[in-house]
XYZ file of C-alpha atoms in Angstrom:
667
model
C -34.654 -31.959 28.478
C -35.665 -35.158 30.068
C -34.859 -38.509 28.353
C -37.502 -41.394 28.430
C -37.559 -42.890 24.783
C -33.896 -43.906 24.909
C -34.181 -45.344 28.260
C -37.207 -47.691 27.089
C -36.236 -51.504 26.664
C -35.950 -52.955 23.207
C -35.682 -56.415 21.728
C -33.311 -57.602 19.281
C -33.849 -61.061 18.225
C -34.477 -62.920 21.367
C -32.442 -60.516 23.572
C -33.974 -57.554 25.475
C -31.795 -54.539 26.189
C -32.603 -52.523 29.096
C -32.122 -49.190 27.088
C -31.155 -48.282 23.413
C -27.847 -47.004 24.384
C -25.124 -49.323 22.422
C -21.233 -48.828 23.321
C -19.982 -49.413 19.714
C -16.842 -51.557 19.143
C -13.509 -50.246 19.597
C -9.894 -51.539 19.308
C -8.494 -50.598 22.803
C -5.591 -52.800 22.923
C -5.604 -53.616 26.693
C -4.885 -57.320 26.175
C -1.165 -56.400 25.161
C -0.730 -55.067 28.698
C 0.170 -56.760 32.117
C -3.099 -58.610 33.261
C -4.047 -59.072 29.471
C -7.965 -59.926 29.028
C -8.267 -59.395 32.785
C -7.451 -55.662 32.404
C -9.901 -55.796 29.477
C -12.836 -57.465 30.977
C -12.782 -54.817 34.141
C -12.903 -52.146 31.453
C -15.886 -53.335 29.940
C -17.599 -54.285 33.407
C -17.149 -50.510 34.416
C -19.389 -49.556 31.241
C -21.864 -52.107 32.324
C -22.046 -50.843 35.596
C -22.872 -47.284 34.202
C -26.065 -48.918 32.665
C -24.901 -48.997 29.005
C -28.051 -51.402 26.961
C -25.552 -53.479 24.935
C -21.620 -53.394 24.819
C -19.882 -54.467 21.677
C -16.486 -55.583 21.775
C -13.349 -54.529 20.029
C -13.092 -57.045 16.854
C -11.998 -60.768 17.449
C -10.038 -62.143 14.710
C -11.648 -65.071 13.018
C -8.748 -66.263 11.024
C -5.041 -65.506 11.961
C -4.255 -63.740 8.786
C -7.273 -61.116 9.485
C -6.465 -60.067 12.789
C -4.390 -57.854 14.717
C -1.710 -60.519 16.114
C -1.703 -62.983 19.019
C -1.578 -60.475 21.662
C -5.176 -58.954 20.673
C -8.601 -60.886 21.273
C -9.017 -63.717 18.584
C -12.010 -66.412 18.451
C -10.316 -68.641 15.546
C -9.662 -71.563 17.985
C -11.203 -73.307 20.645
C -8.535 -72.482 22.773
C -9.600 -68.971 22.961
C -12.974 -69.516 24.515
C -11.862 -69.275 28.064
C -10.324 -66.393 28.067
C -13.118 -64.567 26.388
C -15.310 -65.743 28.853
C -13.601 -63.583 31.345
C -14.659 -60.817 29.531
C -18.457 -62.149 29.200
C -18.305 -63.058 32.840
C -17.211 -59.762 34.310
C -19.862 -58.005 32.119
C -22.729 -60.256 33.538
C -21.386 -59.914 36.937
C -22.114 -55.929 36.536
C -25.862 -56.299 35.420
C -24.756 -55.873 31.479
C -25.034 -57.459 28.169
C -22.299 -57.688 25.800
C -21.867 -59.008 22.011
C -18.380 -60.042 20.390
C -17.552 -58.677 17.304
C -16.364 -61.022 14.537
C -13.796 -59.660 12.587
C -11.125 -59.860 9.620
C -9.565 -56.998 8.366
C -8.403 -57.821 4.770
C -6.441 -55.735 3.393
C -6.004 -53.472 6.429
C -4.045 -56.416 8.109
C -0.366 -55.846 9.144
C 1.708 -58.888 8.357
C 4.326 -57.871 10.756
C 1.743 -58.379 13.390
C 0.137 -61.206 12.438
C 2.985 -63.085 10.820
C 1.043 -63.977 7.934
C 0.386 -62.567 4.436
C -2.588 -60.278 4.009
C -5.433 -61.442 2.100
C -8.506 -59.536 0.040
C -10.823 -60.043 -2.457
C -8.414 -58.582 -4.982
C -4.640 -57.871 -4.990
C -5.194 -54.331 -4.266
C -3.076 -52.274 -1.696
C -4.691 -49.810 0.592
C -3.493 -46.164 0.870
C -2.760 -46.692 4.800
C -1.203 -49.894 4.628
C 2.637 -50.760 2.924
C 1.671 -54.180 2.046
C 0.061 -55.380 -0.769
C -2.448 -58.137 -0.196
C -2.802 -61.260 -1.898
C -6.333 -61.910 -3.766
C -8.183 -64.977 -2.058
C -8.865 -68.122 -3.786
C -12.360 -69.715 -3.698
C -11.452 -72.178 -1.442
C -9.846 -69.601 0.923
C -13.263 -67.449 0.606
C -15.314 -70.347 1.786
C -12.993 -71.185 4.725
C -13.235 -67.755 5.737
C -17.050 -67.527 5.420
C -16.898 -70.669 7.753
C -14.896 -69.276 10.168
C -17.085 -66.571 10.829
C -19.565 -69.051 11.811
C -17.263 -71.091 13.573
C -16.541 -67.729 15.729
C -20.102 -66.982 16.391
C -20.201 -70.389 18.012
C -17.265 -70.006 20.130
C -18.602 -66.505 21.039
C -21.834 -68.338 22.075
C -19.904 -70.818 24.187
C -17.740 -68.226 25.804
C -21.183 -66.703 27.184
C -21.595 -63.538 24.857
C -25.141 -62.442 24.858
C -24.833 -61.675 20.798
C -22.327 -61.525 18.046
C -21.907 -58.684 15.743
C -20.292 -59.464 12.343
C -17.742 -56.424 11.250
C -18.978 -55.618 7.831
C -18.048 -51.468 7.760
C -15.078 -49.347 8.046
C -13.392 -50.958 4.950
C -12.816 -54.323 6.718
C -12.795 -57.412 4.640
C -16.893 -58.022 4.159
C -16.621 -54.006 3.099
C -13.949 -54.944 0.744
C -15.878 -57.571 -1.076
C -18.896 -55.092 -1.445
C -17.009 -52.214 -2.760
C -16.298 -52.080 -6.639
C -13.207 -49.853 -5.648
C -11.633 -52.932 -3.842
C -13.216 -55.948 -5.619
C -11.951 -56.484 -9.070
C -12.920 -60.094 -9.185
C -14.916 -61.562 -12.554
C -15.922 -64.911 -10.595
C -18.863 -65.567 -8.488
C -17.711 -63.430 -5.598
C -17.350 -59.984 -7.640
C -18.136 -58.145 -10.463
C -21.786 -56.899 -10.564
C -23.564 -55.786 -7.299
C -25.111 -59.060 -6.335
C -22.222 -60.944 -6.707
C -19.903 -58.318 -4.653
C -22.851 -58.588 -2.077
C -22.762 -62.249 -1.899
C -19.706 -62.863 0.657
C -21.145 -60.528 3.123
C -24.676 -62.240 2.760
C -23.196 -65.613 3.048
C -21.248 -64.873 6.317
C -24.567 -63.741 7.702
C -26.654 -66.616 6.525
C -23.604 -69.178 7.878
C -23.720 -67.384 11.205
C -27.285 -67.548 11.542
C -27.355 -71.310 10.679
C -24.476 -72.091 13.390
C -26.079 -70.330 16.303
C -29.390 -70.985 15.668
C -32.658 -68.848 15.303
C -32.601 -67.450 18.941
C -29.161 -66.162 19.021
C -29.045 -62.672 18.391
C -26.856 -61.725 15.391
C -26.053 -58.008 14.188
C -24.085 -56.668 11.604
C -21.848 -53.857 11.124
C -22.639 -52.476 7.893
C -21.272 -49.601 5.979
C -23.967 -46.833 5.300
C -21.426 -44.672 3.634
C -18.242 -45.645 2.287
C -16.879 -42.053 1.467
C -14.294 -43.287 -1.129
C -15.048 -42.168 -4.313
C -16.539 -44.544 -6.783
C -17.567 -47.297 -4.052
C -20.624 -48.592 -3.091
C -23.417 -46.361 -3.991
C -26.784 -45.640 -1.641
C -29.039 -47.719 -3.664
C -26.735 -50.778 -3.255
C -26.331 -49.931 0.355
C -30.116 -50.247 0.938
C -30.462 -53.384 -1.005
C -27.331 -54.911 0.797
C -29.333 -53.968 4.070
C -32.355 -55.814 2.811
C -30.524 -58.637 1.609
C -29.041 -58.980 5.448
C -32.255 -58.695 6.769
C -33.472 -61.570 4.620
C -30.605 -63.393 5.474
C -31.336 -63.602 9.497
C -29.680 -60.604 10.896
C -31.425 -58.980 13.838
C -29.954 -55.677 13.723
C -27.985 -53.421 11.680
C -25.719 -51.157 13.017
C -24.588 -48.254 10.579
C -20.983 -47.346 9.944
C -19.630 -44.530 8.259
C -16.392 -44.281 6.250
C -13.567 -46.135 5.557
C -10.226 -45.565 7.265
C -8.676 -44.481 4.451
C -11.404 -42.074 3.591
C -10.382 -38.383 3.035
C -13.329 -37.459 5.012
C -13.442 -36.748 8.536
C -16.142 -38.759 9.963
C -15.524 -38.789 13.887
C -13.357 -35.736 14.752
C -14.253 -32.505 16.197
C -14.675 -30.711 13.278
C -17.472 -33.050 12.261
C -20.936 -31.583 13.420
C -22.732 -33.819 16.073
C -24.994 -36.472 14.357
C -23.881 -35.508 10.879
C -24.564 -39.240 9.696
C -27.544 -39.741 11.356
C -29.167 -39.199 8.183
C -27.538 -42.407 6.986
C -29.179 -44.661 9.207
C -32.694 -43.083 8.798
C -32.312 -44.019 5.421
C -31.532 -47.667 6.099
C -34.419 -47.712 8.665
C -36.864 -47.031 5.980
C -35.406 -50.053 3.933
C -35.602 -52.864 6.675
C -38.015 -53.932 9.429
C -35.304 -54.823 11.971
C -33.689 -52.394 14.604
C -31.385 -50.000 12.969
C -28.545 -48.525 15.250
C -27.077 -44.954 14.213
C -23.502 -43.870 15.077
C -20.850 -41.613 14.570
C -20.375 -38.014 16.591
C -23.426 -38.626 19.082
C -22.006 -37.695 22.572
C -24.819 -36.541 24.566
C -28.018 -38.803 25.645
C -30.368 -35.724 25.137
C -29.015 -35.512 21.410
C -29.631 -39.764 21.624
C -33.250 -39.233 22.862
C -34.171 -36.586 20.247
C -32.762 -39.139 17.259
C -34.846 -42.080 18.731
C -38.148 -40.087 19.649
C -38.056 -38.735 15.732
C -37.787 -42.210 14.610
C -34.809 -41.537 12.835
C -33.135 -45.006 14.422
C -34.152 -47.342 16.985
C -30.707 -47.395 19.050
C -27.841 -45.214 19.079
C -24.210 -46.420 19.433
C -21.587 -44.364 21.333
C -18.473 -45.637 21.241
C -15.726 -42.713 22.410
C -18.427 -41.456 24.761
C -17.995 -44.106 26.945
C -14.394 -43.990 27.163
C -14.554 -40.222 28.302
C -17.293 -41.281 30.859
C -18.308 -44.740 31.803
C -21.380 -43.455 33.840
C -22.957 -41.423 30.848
C -26.121 -43.427 30.799
C -26.530 -43.516 34.593
C -25.859 -39.889 35.017
C -28.171 -38.947 32.275
C -30.687 -40.958 33.222
C -30.376 -39.487 36.905
C -30.436 -36.058 35.172
C -26.949 -35.037 35.910
C -26.167 -33.969 32.192
C -23.465 -31.175 33.908
C -21.934 -34.130 35.485
C -20.994 -35.862 32.501
C -17.210 -35.662 31.378
C -18.079 -35.453 27.382
C -16.091 -37.001 24.573
C -14.775 -34.006 22.675
C -13.732 -35.824 19.512
C -10.080 -34.905 19.792
C -8.772 -38.488 19.067
C -5.488 -37.907 21.025
C -5.661 -40.497 23.204
C -8.001 -43.343 21.738
C -7.573 -43.420 17.818
C -4.309 -41.682 17.703
C -2.724 -43.948 20.129
C -4.179 -47.324 18.359
C -2.958 -46.253 14.997
C 0.285 -45.429 16.483
C 0.546 -48.893 17.768
C -0.018 -47.976 21.266
C -2.659 -48.772 23.827
C -6.074 -46.405 23.854
C -6.985 -44.363 26.656
C -8.825 -41.051 26.995
C -7.664 -37.472 26.963
C -10.216 -36.256 29.182
C -10.466 -39.453 31.032
C -6.974 -41.082 31.473
C -8.585 -43.699 33.749
C -9.689 -45.851 30.647
C -7.308 -48.734 30.633
C -6.161 -48.446 34.461
C -9.796 -48.849 35.938
C -8.156 -51.103 38.530
C -5.081 -49.604 39.591
C -6.411 -46.090 39.576
C -9.690 -46.665 41.467
C -10.247 -43.883 43.432
C -9.388 -44.502 47.259
C -10.155 -41.913 50.348
C -6.587 -39.980 51.471
C -5.444 -41.906 54.317
C -4.413 -38.318 55.646
C -6.416 -35.478 54.651
C -4.658 -32.465 53.927
C -4.954 -28.696 53.027
C -3.451 -28.535 49.367
C -3.174 -25.557 47.081
C -3.375 -26.233 43.523
C -1.933 -23.247 41.794
C -2.956 -22.836 38.089
C -6.584 -23.922 36.775
C -5.419 -25.091 33.327
C -6.545 -28.907 32.658
C -3.682 -30.070 34.525
C -4.502 -28.126 37.675
C -8.218 -28.635 37.057
C -7.880 -32.496 36.960
C -5.630 -32.273 40.126
C -7.947 -30.137 41.893
C -10.865 -32.592 41.214
C -9.387 -35.858 42.205
C -7.721 -34.661 45.193
C -11.253 -33.288 46.558
C -12.996 -36.354 45.498
C -10.408 -38.401 48.010
C -11.280 -36.004 50.646
C -8.352 -33.181 50.610
C -9.315 -29.698 51.350
C -8.322 -28.153 48.129
C -8.072 -24.504 46.976
C -6.997 -23.305 43.337
C -5.322 -20.267 42.484
C -5.602 -18.777 39.323
C -3.776 -15.571 38.214
C -6.253 -15.179 35.280
C -10.033 -14.144 35.342
C -11.197 -17.596 34.128
C -10.406 -21.380 34.565
C -9.172 -23.472 31.514
C -5.722 -21.900 30.595
C -5.057 -22.679 27.147
C -8.122 -24.890 26.641
C -9.640 -21.130 26.274
C -7.528 -20.630 23.318
C -8.670 -24.007 21.883
C -12.013 -23.568 22.245
C -12.034 -20.232 20.304
C -11.188 -22.220 16.874
C -14.069 -22.823 14.554
C -14.465 -26.789 14.950
C -13.198 -27.081 18.405
C -15.756 -25.666 20.343
C -16.363 -29.142 22.023
C -13.609 -28.064 24.637
C -16.384 -26.172 25.913
C -17.797 -29.164 27.462
C -14.607 -30.102 29.122
C -14.690 -26.668 30.816
C -18.173 -27.171 31.799
C -17.457 -30.574 33.420
C -14.696 -29.251 35.565
C -16.617 -26.331 36.688
C -19.536 -28.927 37.816
C -17.179 -31.024 39.539
C -15.475 -28.538 41.485
C -18.399 -27.190 42.684
C -19.906 -30.593 43.360
C -16.739 -31.378 45.464
C -16.967 -27.889 47.147
C -13.514 -26.530 45.778
C -12.798 -22.814 45.895
C -11.665 -21.053 42.978
C -9.725 -17.775 43.376
C -9.742 -16.025 40.301
C -7.079 -13.073 39.503
C -4.832 -14.159 42.394
C -1.068 -14.931 41.905
C -0.236 -17.239 44.537
C 3.377 -16.948 45.933
C 5.460 -18.913 47.945
C 5.301 -16.906 51.035
C 1.635 -16.644 50.673
C 0.685 -20.258 50.546
C 3.286 -21.152 53.606
C 1.012 -18.001 55.453
C -2.020 -19.747 54.822
C -0.966 -23.160 56.224
C -0.976 -25.222 53.376
C 0.782 -28.781 53.817
C 1.285 -29.505 50.065
C 1.220 -27.420 46.878
C 0.443 -28.848 43.013
C 2.025 -26.206 40.730
C 0.357 -26.422 37.585
C 1.217 -22.731 36.196
C 1.416 -23.667 32.493
C 3.973 -22.089 29.970
C 5.516 -18.808 29.103
C 5.432 -18.167 25.247
C 9.065 -18.191 23.654
C 10.372 -15.296 22.150
C 12.680 -16.198 19.332
C 16.182 -14.471 18.661
C 15.071 -12.618 15.138
C 16.014 -9.332 14.373
C 12.736 -7.003 14.839
C 11.330 -9.330 17.047
C 10.365 -6.358 19.302
C 8.778 -4.318 16.812
C 5.260 -3.031 17.546
C 3.551 -5.127 14.664
C 4.831 -8.458 16.358
C 2.726 -9.914 19.129
C 2.442 -13.239 20.518
C 0.238 -15.975 20.125
C -1.190 -15.570 23.541
C -2.328 -11.627 22.944
C -4.247 -13.219 19.723
C -6.199 -15.561 21.602
C -6.618 -13.268 24.496
C -8.239 -10.316 22.215
C -5.580 -8.337 23.227
C -3.861 -7.673 19.948
C -5.523 -6.430 16.796
C -4.756 -8.398 13.807
C -4.370 -6.953 10.366
C -5.540 -8.244 6.882
C -1.773 -9.826 5.994
C -0.477 -12.089 8.772
C 2.961 -14.036 9.134
C 3.177 -16.675 11.543
C 6.452 -17.393 13.272
C 6.024 -21.125 13.801
C 3.934 -24.113 12.221
C 2.906 -26.357 15.186
C -0.312 -27.515 16.426
C -0.809 -23.830 18.165
C 0.247 -21.877 14.925
C -2.487 -24.472 12.923
C -5.216 -23.240 15.550
C -4.454 -19.517 15.225
C -4.409 -19.762 11.344
C -8.092 -21.762 11.268
C -9.287 -18.739 13.564
C -7.613 -16.249 11.571
C -8.760 -17.187 8.156
C -12.432 -18.195 9.284
C -13.582 -16.124 11.922
C -16.871 -14.718 10.648
C -19.276 -18.037 11.206
C -22.973 -17.530 10.547
C -25.506 -19.302 12.532
C -26.955 -22.625 11.003
C -30.457 -21.030 11.241
C -28.930 -18.067 9.111
C -27.495 -20.540 6.782
C -30.480 -22.692 6.114
C -32.439 -19.419 5.671
C -30.031 -17.993 2.875
C -30.044 -21.228 1.022
C -33.661 -22.056 1.199
C -34.148 -18.785 -0.585
C -31.653 -18.851 -2.817
C -30.434 -15.409 -1.590
C -26.885 -16.712 -1.483
C -25.431 -20.100 -3.241
C -23.209 -22.222 -1.510
C -19.758 -20.782 -2.848
C -20.780 -17.256 -1.909
C -21.671 -18.340 1.539
C -18.527 -19.751 1.867
C -16.558 -16.887 0.785
C -18.820 -14.703 3.093
C -17.824 -16.935 6.353
C -14.066 -16.264 5.705
C -12.140 -13.126 6.830
C -10.237 -12.467 3.954
C -6.825 -12.671 5.582
C -3.780 -13.958 4.050
C -2.034 -16.024 6.162
C 1.427 -17.573 6.389
C 2.948 -20.161 8.477
C 6.833 -19.932 8.237
C 9.036 -22.846 9.958
C 12.663 -23.488 10.105
C 11.797 -27.283 10.350
C 10.544 -29.566 7.656
C 6.954 -30.409 9.173
C 3.849 -28.237 9.443
C 1.368 -29.348 12.325
C 3.871 -31.293 14.575
C 1.916 -31.735 17.627
C -1.815 -32.480 15.866
C -2.931 -36.256 16.475
C -2.182 -38.840 13.748
C -5.570 -39.254 12.719
C -6.519 -35.601 12.365
C -3.428 -33.749 11.206
C -4.190 -34.370 7.454
C -7.896 -33.004 7.756
C -6.548 -29.953 9.517
C -4.042 -29.154 7.234
C -6.328 -29.670 4.142
C -8.805 -27.312 5.780
C -6.166 -24.529 6.174
C -5.100 -25.059 2.210
C -8.438 -24.753 1.369
C -8.766 -21.509 3.146
C -5.459 -20.351 1.151
C -3.143 -20.561 4.265
C 0.701 -21.035 2.601
C 3.047 -23.187 4.722
C 6.776 -22.388 4.138
C 9.327 -24.643 5.797
C 12.983 -25.033 5.769
C 13.528 -21.596 6.000
C 15.916 -19.113 7.553
C 14.520 -16.070 9.049
C 16.539 -12.842 8.410
C 14.712 -10.208 10.062
C 11.073 -8.958 10.729
C 10.306 -5.546 9.537
C 7.600 -3.152 9.867
C 6.279 -4.548 6.609
C 6.594 -7.950 7.068
C 9.297 -10.886 7.411
C 12.639 -11.336 5.700
C 13.392 -15.066 5.053
C 15.897 -17.227 3.381
C 14.253 -20.134 1.067
C 16.044 -22.498 -1.305
C 18.851 -20.501 -1.289
C 17.108 -17.297 -2.050
C 16.083 -14.378 0.086
C 12.212 -13.724 -0.160
C 10.017 -11.182 1.624
C 6.905 -12.190 3.276
C 4.360 -9.086 3.429
C 2.602 -8.814 6.657
C 0.822 -6.346 8.789
C 1.097 -8.378 11.596
C 3.650 -10.847 12.749
C 2.620 -13.679 15.107
C 5.290 -15.567 17.250
C 3.927 -18.923 18.174
C 7.370 -20.695 18.281
C 7.096 -22.867 21.237
C 6.932 -22.071 24.911
C 9.125 -22.543 28.049
C 7.596 -23.987 31.662
C 6.655 -21.283 33.754
C 8.114 -23.218 36.798
C 9.444 -20.202 39.110
C 7.060 -21.127 42.039
C 7.890 -24.833 42.244
C 11.638 -23.688 42.689
C 10.608 -21.215 45.060
C 8.578 -23.507 47.346
C 11.457 -26.287 47.088
C 12.277 -26.974 50.469
C 9.709 -25.171 52.312
C 6.795 -27.414 51.493
C 6.119 -30.511 49.874
C 5.603 -29.159 45.903
C 4.639 -31.295 42.715
C 4.785 -30.215 39.311
C 2.728 -31.023 36.510
C 1.259 -30.051 33.128
C 3.213 -27.060 31.119
C 5.158 -26.116 34.145
C 6.880 -29.366 34.066
C 7.248 -29.465 30.541
C 6.305 -27.102 27.780
C 4.448 -28.631 24.935
C 1.900 -27.785 21.972
C -1.191 -27.300 24.001
C -0.830 -30.823 25.337
C -4.119 -31.122 27.426
C -3.575 -35.061 27.059
C -0.344 -35.158 28.882
C -1.545 -32.337 31.345
C -4.890 -33.938 32.315
C -2.917 -37.693 32.701
C -0.547 -35.599 35.056
C -3.147 -33.932 37.116
C -5.058 -37.382 37.492
C -1.566 -39.238 38.520
C -0.759 -36.357 41.022
C -4.150 -36.476 42.466
C -3.874 -40.109 43.457
C -0.644 -39.843 44.880
C -0.960 -36.844 47.854
């Protein structure tokens, strides 16, 4: 499918954008690293070179108590103007346009970062924050409104093309709007009009401060996904009020950070929330921006062409591939490194106090030091193992000019990514494999499948260096009965080599066991077309349909330790475990294995012996590095060890791809 509509210019107020793709706001935290704002400027400039229509920065705090600390971008002092100008200048030099997001986190702020007490409409503690905020006084509310306006003026002076007011995701403006977080009974809370007043006043004051010709966007919450929060009727009324206040465009956000509904994880279908932006578009006459789980410009083209929104926000897809717009414009869709919504290196890092990067593109945040340069001496390099570590190493080595050959003992590339992509809701991993196939073909890298490389064969072929990315060997724990015929390793299940019964006990409860459980309990998905047909003609109801799509298996996950799902990401673990519990998976922890029998597993739990009936016992108890080739080559050839072969982990594709990218720049 060609793309034309989404590439058409569009005006937001007085500003003309070259296309309708917006890079949505993300906190990435590069300011905290050496080089600070310069590193952030390089990051944004790279996206501008990729031809994105408008970049929206991560939030810049308009008040010190509402930010993330001094190390992050702030806009509450005149002293912040010149550092911010480095960002706008870099983007303009790269041919792009950029808006500064005006931000106040309210009760989401962390006093340990800001050094100040957090504030909110009401003194109600957020479930994701251990600090209870203080209710703002009327004077503080007025001061904060003016601070948004003053921040907008500073952004304009710093050379930004526009500002975006952050009123979504459960931050301060959103907290004023919602009855869940606003329990005030004065002129700033109570009925809808008073709850909406703060956001509307911020919009009015910003518009007055910057003048009628300076573009003002507003990131509004289209759907809070918090029980008893703002209704859709109120949301649409608020949108109209913002238009009346002089806002030039509405960027529709979905969900609060505390919401117990996944909104941007891989399990969320692509474009699942575009309908919300479509409702907002019907309520206003200004441009509306759709967001959440839109990771392909062909998908964006359909959304805009059908009139569901005027623009499309793609945040993390521009982490995964800074050139997604340019590549798509040129019809090179298969060359796009697609965001798979794993959250592992972006949101998980930020919510763990780390700097953001990207699992499939670890160059993020390293744009300057990891710029690819041709190899000084071109070598013949063997990469052994076609898992994520080996594939990334081969791609980078070949792009730098080395003559690379990939050896893979199996019949397909991907390594353990081939396990993950089978799991319902994780189909996006197919995109990563497509990307690597395309890249290795582009750079002329031969892949020798079904070929087990040896030290002697690599030396005989004249390879000058070897990258060993041979992955892991599943660990077999020392449990009586582990060699019985009803006991199989997790890899044999994923490879389709083992028949699995109706009652299953999994020895292990880490990330692999969770994936395996999900696959086993929900392995009969119907096509979307079939579901639509069955529901439309009332052949089946929702409940029956859900039951039909489940396998009917009973699955137990067993673990000696305390926690289930170790290895899963901080921002997705809760959703994965909730899903498994809804499907009846039982998770038993702090157990002792006594023995495996032909009928199941005998365990000791809370000082009592217990029998878990199981037709099939699956071992998913970790792995050990498969590093024998590395040791065989040492002293004979320069050799590098990466990925699971260096350190066995829980399907740790993030580390594997990072190490492949790093070694590819070293050889």
